[in-house]
Short mmCIF file of C-alpha atoms and ligand atoms in Angstrom, two decimals:
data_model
loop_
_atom_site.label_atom_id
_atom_site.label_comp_id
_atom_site.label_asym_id
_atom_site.label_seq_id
_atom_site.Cartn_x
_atom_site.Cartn_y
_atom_site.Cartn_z
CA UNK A 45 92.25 128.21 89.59
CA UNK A 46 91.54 128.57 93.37
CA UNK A 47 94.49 128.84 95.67
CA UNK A 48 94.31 126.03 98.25
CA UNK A 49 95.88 126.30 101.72
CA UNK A 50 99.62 124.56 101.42
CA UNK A 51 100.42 121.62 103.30
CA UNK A 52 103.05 122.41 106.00
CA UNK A 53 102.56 120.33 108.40
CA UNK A 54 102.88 115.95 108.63
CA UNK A 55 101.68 113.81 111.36
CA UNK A 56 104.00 110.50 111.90
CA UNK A 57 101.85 108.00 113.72
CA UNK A 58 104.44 106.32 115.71
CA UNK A 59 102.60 104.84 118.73
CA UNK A 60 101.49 101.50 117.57
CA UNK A 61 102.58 98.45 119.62
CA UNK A 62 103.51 96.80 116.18
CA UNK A 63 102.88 93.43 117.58
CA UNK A 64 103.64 91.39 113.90
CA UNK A 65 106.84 91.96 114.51
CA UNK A 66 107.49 90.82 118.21
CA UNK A 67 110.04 90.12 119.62
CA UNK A 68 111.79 93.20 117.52
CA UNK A 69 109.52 95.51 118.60
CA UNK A 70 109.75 94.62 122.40
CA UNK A 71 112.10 97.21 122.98
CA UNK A 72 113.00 98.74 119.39
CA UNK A 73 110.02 100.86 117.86
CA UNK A 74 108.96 99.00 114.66
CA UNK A 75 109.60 102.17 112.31
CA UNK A 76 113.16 102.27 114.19
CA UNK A 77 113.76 99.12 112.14
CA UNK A 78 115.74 99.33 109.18
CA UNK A 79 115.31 98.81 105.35
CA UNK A 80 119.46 98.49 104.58
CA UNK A 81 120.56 101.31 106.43
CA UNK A 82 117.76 103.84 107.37
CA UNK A 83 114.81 103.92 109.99
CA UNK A 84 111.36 103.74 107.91
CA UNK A 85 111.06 106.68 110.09
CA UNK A 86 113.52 108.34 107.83
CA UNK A 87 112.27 106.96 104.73
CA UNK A 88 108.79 108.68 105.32
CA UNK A 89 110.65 112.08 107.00
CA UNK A 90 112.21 112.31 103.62
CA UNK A 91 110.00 111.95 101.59
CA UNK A 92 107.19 114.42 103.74
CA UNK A 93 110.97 117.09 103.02
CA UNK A 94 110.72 116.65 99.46
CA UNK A 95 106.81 117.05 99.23
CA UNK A 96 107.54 120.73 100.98
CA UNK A 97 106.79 119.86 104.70
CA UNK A 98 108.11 122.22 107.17
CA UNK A 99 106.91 120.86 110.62
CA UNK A 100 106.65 116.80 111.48
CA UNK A 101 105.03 116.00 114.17
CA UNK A 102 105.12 112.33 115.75
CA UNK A 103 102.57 110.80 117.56
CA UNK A 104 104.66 108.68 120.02
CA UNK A 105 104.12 106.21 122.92
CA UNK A 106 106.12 104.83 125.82
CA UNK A 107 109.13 103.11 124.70
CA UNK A 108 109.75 105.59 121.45
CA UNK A 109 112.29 108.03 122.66
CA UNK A 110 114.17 106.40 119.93
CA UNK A 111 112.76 107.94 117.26
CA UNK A 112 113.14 111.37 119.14
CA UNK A 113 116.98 110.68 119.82
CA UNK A 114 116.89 109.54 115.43
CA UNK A 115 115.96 113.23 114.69
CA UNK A 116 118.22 114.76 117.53
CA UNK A 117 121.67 115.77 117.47
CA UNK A 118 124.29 113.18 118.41
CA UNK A 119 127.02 115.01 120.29
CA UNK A 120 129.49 111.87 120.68
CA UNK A 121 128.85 110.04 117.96
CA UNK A 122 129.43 113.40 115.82
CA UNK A 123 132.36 114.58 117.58
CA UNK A 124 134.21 110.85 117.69
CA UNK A 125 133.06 110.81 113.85
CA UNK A 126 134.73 114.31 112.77
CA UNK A 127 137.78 113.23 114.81
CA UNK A 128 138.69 110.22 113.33
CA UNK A 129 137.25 111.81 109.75
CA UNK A 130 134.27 109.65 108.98
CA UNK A 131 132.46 110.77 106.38
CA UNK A 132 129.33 112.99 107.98
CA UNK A 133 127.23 112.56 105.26
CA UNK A 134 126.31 109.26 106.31
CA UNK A 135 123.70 111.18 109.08
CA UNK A 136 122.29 113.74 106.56
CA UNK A 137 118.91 113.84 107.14
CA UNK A 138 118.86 112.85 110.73
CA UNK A 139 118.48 116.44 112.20
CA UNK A 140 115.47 117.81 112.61
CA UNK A 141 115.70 121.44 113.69
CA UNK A 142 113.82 122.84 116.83
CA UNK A 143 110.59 124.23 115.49
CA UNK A 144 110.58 121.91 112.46
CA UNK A 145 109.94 118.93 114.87
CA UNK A 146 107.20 118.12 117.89
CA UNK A 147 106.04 114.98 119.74
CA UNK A 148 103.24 114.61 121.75
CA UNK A 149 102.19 111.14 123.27
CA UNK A 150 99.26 108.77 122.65
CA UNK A 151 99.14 107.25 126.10
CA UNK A 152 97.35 104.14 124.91
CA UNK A 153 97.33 102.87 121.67
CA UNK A 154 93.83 103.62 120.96
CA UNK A 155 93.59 103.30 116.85
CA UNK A 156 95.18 105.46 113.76
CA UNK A 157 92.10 108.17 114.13
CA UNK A 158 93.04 108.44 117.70
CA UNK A 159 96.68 109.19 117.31
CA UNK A 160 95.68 111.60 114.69
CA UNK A 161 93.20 112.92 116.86
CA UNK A 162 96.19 113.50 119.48
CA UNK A 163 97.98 115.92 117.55
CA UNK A 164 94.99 118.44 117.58
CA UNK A 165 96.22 121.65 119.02
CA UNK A 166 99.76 121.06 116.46
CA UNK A 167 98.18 121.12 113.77
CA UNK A 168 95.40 123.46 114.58
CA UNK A 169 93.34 125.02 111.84
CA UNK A 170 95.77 124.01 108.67
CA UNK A 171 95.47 121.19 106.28
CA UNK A 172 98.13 118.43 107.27
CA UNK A 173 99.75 115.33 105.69
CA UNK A 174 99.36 111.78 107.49
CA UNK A 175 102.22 109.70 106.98
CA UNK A 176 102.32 105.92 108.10
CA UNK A 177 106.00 104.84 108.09
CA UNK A 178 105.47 101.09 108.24
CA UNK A 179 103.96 101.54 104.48
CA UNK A 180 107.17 102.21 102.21
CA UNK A 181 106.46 104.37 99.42
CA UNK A 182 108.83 103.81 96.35
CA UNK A 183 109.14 106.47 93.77
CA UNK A 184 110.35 109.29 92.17
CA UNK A 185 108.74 111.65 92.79
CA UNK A 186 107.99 110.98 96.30
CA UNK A 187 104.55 109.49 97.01
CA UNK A 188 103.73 112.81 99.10
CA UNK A 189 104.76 115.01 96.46
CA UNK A 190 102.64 113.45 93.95
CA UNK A 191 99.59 113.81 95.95
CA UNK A 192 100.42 117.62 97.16
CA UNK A 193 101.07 118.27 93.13
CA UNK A 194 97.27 116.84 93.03
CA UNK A 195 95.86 118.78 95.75
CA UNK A 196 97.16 121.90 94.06
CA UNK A 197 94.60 121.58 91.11
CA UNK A 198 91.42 119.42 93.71
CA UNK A 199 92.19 121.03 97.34
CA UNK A 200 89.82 118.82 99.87
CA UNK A 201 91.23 115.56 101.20
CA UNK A 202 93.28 113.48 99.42
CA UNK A 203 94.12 110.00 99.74
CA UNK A 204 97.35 107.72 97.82
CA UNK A 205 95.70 104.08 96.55
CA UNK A 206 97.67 101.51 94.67
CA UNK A 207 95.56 99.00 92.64
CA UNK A 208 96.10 95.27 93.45
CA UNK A 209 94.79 91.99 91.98
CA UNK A 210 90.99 91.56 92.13
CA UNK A 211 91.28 88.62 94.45
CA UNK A 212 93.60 90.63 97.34
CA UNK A 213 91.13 93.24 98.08
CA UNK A 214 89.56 91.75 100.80
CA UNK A 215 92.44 92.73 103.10
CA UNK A 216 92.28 96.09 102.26
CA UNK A 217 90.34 99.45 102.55
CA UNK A 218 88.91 99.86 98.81
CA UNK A 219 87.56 103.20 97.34
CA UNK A 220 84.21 103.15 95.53
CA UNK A 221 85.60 105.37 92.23
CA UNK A 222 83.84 108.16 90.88
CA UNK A 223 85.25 110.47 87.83
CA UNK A 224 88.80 109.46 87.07
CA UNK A 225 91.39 112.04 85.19
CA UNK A 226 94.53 110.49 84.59
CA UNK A 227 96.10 109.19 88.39
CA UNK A 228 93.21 111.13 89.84
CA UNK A 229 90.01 108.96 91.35
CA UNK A 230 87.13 110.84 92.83
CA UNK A 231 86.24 109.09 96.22
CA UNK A 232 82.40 108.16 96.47
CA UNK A 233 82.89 105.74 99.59
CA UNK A 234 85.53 103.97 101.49
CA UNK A 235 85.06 99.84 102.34
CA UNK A 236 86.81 98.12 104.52
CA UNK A 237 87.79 94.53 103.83
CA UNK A 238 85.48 94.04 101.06
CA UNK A 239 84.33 90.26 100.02
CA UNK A 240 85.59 90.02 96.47
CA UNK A 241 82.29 90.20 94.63
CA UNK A 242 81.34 93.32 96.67
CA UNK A 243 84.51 95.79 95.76
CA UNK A 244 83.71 98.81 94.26
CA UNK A 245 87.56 98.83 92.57
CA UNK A 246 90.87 97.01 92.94
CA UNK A 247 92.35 100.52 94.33
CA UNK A 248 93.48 100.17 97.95
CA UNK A 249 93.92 102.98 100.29
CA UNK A 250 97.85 102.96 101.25
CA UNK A 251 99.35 105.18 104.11
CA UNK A 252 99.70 108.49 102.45
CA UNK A 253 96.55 111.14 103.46
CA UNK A 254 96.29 114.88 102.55
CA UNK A 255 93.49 115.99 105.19
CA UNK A 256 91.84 119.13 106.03
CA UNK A 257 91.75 120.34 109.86
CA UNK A 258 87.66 119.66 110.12
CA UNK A 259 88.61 115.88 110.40
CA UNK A 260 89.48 116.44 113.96
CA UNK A 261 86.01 117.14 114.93
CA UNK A 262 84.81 114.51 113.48
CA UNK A 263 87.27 112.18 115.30
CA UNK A 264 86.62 114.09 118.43
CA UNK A 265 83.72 112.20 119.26
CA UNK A 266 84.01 109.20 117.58
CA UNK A 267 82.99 106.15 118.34
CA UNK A 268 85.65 103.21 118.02
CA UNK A 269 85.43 101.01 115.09
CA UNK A 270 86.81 97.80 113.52
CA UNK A 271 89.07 95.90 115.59
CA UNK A 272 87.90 98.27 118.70
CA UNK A 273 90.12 100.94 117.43
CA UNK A 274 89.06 104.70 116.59
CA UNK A 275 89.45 104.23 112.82
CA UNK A 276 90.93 107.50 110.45
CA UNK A 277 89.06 105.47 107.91
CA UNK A 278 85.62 106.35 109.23
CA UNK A 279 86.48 110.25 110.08
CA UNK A 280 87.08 110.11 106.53
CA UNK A 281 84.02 108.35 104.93
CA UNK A 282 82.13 110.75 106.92
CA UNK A 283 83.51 114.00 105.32
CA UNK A 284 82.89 112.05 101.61
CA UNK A 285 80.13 114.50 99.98
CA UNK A 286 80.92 117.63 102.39
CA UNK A 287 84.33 118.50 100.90
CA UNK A 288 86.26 117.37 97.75
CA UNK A 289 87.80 113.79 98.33
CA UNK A 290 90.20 112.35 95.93
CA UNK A 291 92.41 109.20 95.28
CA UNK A 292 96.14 109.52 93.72
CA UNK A 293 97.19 106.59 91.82
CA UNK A 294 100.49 106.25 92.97
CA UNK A 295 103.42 105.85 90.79
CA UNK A 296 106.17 103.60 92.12
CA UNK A 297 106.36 100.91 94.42
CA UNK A 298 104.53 100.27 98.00
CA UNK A 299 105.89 97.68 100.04
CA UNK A 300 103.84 97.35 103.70
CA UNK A 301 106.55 96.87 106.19
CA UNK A 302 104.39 96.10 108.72
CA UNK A 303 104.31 92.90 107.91
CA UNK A 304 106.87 90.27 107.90
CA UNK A 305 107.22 89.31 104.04
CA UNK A 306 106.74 93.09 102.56
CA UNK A 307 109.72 94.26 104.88
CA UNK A 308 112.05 91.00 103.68
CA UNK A 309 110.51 92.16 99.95
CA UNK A 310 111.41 96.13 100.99
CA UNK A 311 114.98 94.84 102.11
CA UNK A 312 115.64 93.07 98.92
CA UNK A 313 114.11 95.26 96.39
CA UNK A 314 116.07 98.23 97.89
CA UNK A 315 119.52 96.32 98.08
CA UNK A 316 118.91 95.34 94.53
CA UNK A 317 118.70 98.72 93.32
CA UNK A 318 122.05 100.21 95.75
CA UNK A 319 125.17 101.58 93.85
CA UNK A 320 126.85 100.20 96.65
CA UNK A 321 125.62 96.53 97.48
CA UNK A 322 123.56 96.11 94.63
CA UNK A 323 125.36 93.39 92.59
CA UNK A 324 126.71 91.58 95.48
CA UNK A 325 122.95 91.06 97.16
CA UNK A 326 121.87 90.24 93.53
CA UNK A 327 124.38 87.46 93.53
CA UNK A 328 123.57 86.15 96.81
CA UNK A 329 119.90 86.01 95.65
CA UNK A 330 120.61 84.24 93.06
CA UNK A 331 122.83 81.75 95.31
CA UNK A 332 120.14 81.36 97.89
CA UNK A 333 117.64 80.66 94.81
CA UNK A 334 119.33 78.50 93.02
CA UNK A 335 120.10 76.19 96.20
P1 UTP B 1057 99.50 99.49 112.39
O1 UTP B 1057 98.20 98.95 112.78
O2 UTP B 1057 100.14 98.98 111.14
O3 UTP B 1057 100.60 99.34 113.54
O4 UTP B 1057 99.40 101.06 112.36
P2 UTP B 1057 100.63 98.54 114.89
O5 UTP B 1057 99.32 98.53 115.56
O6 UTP B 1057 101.80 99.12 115.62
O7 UTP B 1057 101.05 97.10 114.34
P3 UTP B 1057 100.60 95.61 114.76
O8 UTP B 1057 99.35 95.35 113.97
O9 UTP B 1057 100.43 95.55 116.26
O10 UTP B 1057 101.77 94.78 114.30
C1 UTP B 1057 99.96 101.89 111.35
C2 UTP B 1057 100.73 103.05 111.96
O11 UTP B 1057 99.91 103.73 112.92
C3 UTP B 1057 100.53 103.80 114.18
C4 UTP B 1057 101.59 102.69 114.18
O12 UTP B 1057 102.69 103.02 115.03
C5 UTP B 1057 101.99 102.58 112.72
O13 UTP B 1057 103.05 103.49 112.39
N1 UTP B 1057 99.52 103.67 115.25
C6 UTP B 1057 98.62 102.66 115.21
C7 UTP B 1057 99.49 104.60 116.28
O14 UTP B 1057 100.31 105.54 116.32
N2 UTP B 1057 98.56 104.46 117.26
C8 UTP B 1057 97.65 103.45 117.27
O15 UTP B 1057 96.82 103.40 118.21
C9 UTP B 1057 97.68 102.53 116.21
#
């Protein structure tokens, strides 16, 4: 089997004006916002740890030191916390060290292929992971590990669909399927927002991405796209047919946070399965539905 390049490196889009959710977002970063008790930041920093990633890199805007300060160390907080002996696990995960972190700013929010585009000279001539934190992956394993297991037999680019009913795939990008092997899809074509009659498949693209580094020519001088953005989604249809593209059928549960009724399903499907809260949330539901 032919060795392919590991993936080290993750790029964290973070420099969206996530206007859906205004007026949270004025001031607090929408993947600042929390599903119980962690940042969907940390959610997707997680789960890029347990898929092997050594460096994340954020693609951040004005109004985002947040997120930095997230990852950072917390002097007073820490110190008042030992002192009074709160238990410290409660920020595991929260450090990133120097070296295993870097930001660089998207001064305007120009599109998804444009932030991507943005972290260039990071990533430099590797294969990288996208991540989209407002998209909550669900599973064990991790939605990233299951595609780097993947890419470890395919190499190429690799994207992580879901499949949805027939009649919701007109909000979605859609693969046109080639050869399937158990989870794995060959990718003939990416549509965006298909009519219903027109879908190649029911699988949607979700916000996990295995990508090699020639994508960020292509983005280089691309023109911008639906919704006057510079779209990842057409850097990627273009490299269909010049290197090995693949869909992983994810196993678990997606929930898309960025938008108002997936982050109240996120909240409630998480609480439900807590050690902690889990019964007393699954009460209340039933309350609230019963009333
Ligand atoms: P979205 O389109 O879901 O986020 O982008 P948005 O634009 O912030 O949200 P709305 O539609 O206004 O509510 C998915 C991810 O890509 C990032 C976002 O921060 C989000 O994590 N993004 C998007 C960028 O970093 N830059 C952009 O120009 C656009």
């Amino acid at each position: 089997m032919t060795e392919h390049r590991p993936i080290k490196k993750a790029v964290f889009p973070v420099a969206g004006l996530g206007t859906r959710f205004l007026p949270a977002t004025k001031a607090v970063p929408k993947e600042m916002l929390p599903i119980v008790d962690r940042p969907l930041i940390q959610y997707a920093v997680d789960e890029a740890r347990e898929a092997g990633i050594e460096q994340m890199i954020f693609v951040t805007g004005r109004g985002k030191s947040s997120i930095e300060d997230h990852f950072d160390i917390a002097y007073e907080l820490e110190a008042t916390m030992a002192e009074r002996g709160k238990d410290m696990s409660l920020l595991e995960g929260t450090r990133l060290m120097p070296g295993n972190c870097a930001y660089v700013r998207q001064q305007e929010p120009l599109g998804l292929g444009h932030a991507v585009w943005c972290a260039r000279d990071i990533v430099g001539d590797e294969p990288f992971a996208v991540l989209l934190p407002d998209e909550l992956m669900w599973g064990r394993p991790g939605c990233l590990k299951q595609m780097v297991d993947a890419y470890a037999r395919t190499g190429g680019n690799l994207i992580s669909v879901i499949e949805v009913p027939d009649d919701e795939v007109s909000n979605y990008g859609v693969i046109h399927p080639g050869d399937e092997d158990g989870a794995l899809t060959e990718v003939r074509g990416l549509i965006e927002k298909p009519a219903v009659k027109d879908a190649p498949s029911n699988k949607i693209v979700s916000g996990r991405y295995i990508l090699q580094p020639e994508v960020m020519q292509t983005l280089q001088g691309q023109e911008k796209g639906a919704g006057d953005e510079i779209q990842l989604t057409d850097a990627m249809a273009k490299m269909i047919g010049n290197q090995p593209f693949h869909a992983v059928t994810f196993d678990g549960s997606r929930y898309d946070c960025g938008n108002k009724a997936g982050f109240v399903e996120a909240t409630l499907a998480l609480s439900l399965q807590r050690d902690d809260i889990g019964s007393e949330v699954r009460q209340i539901a039933e309350r609230l539905l019963a009333g």
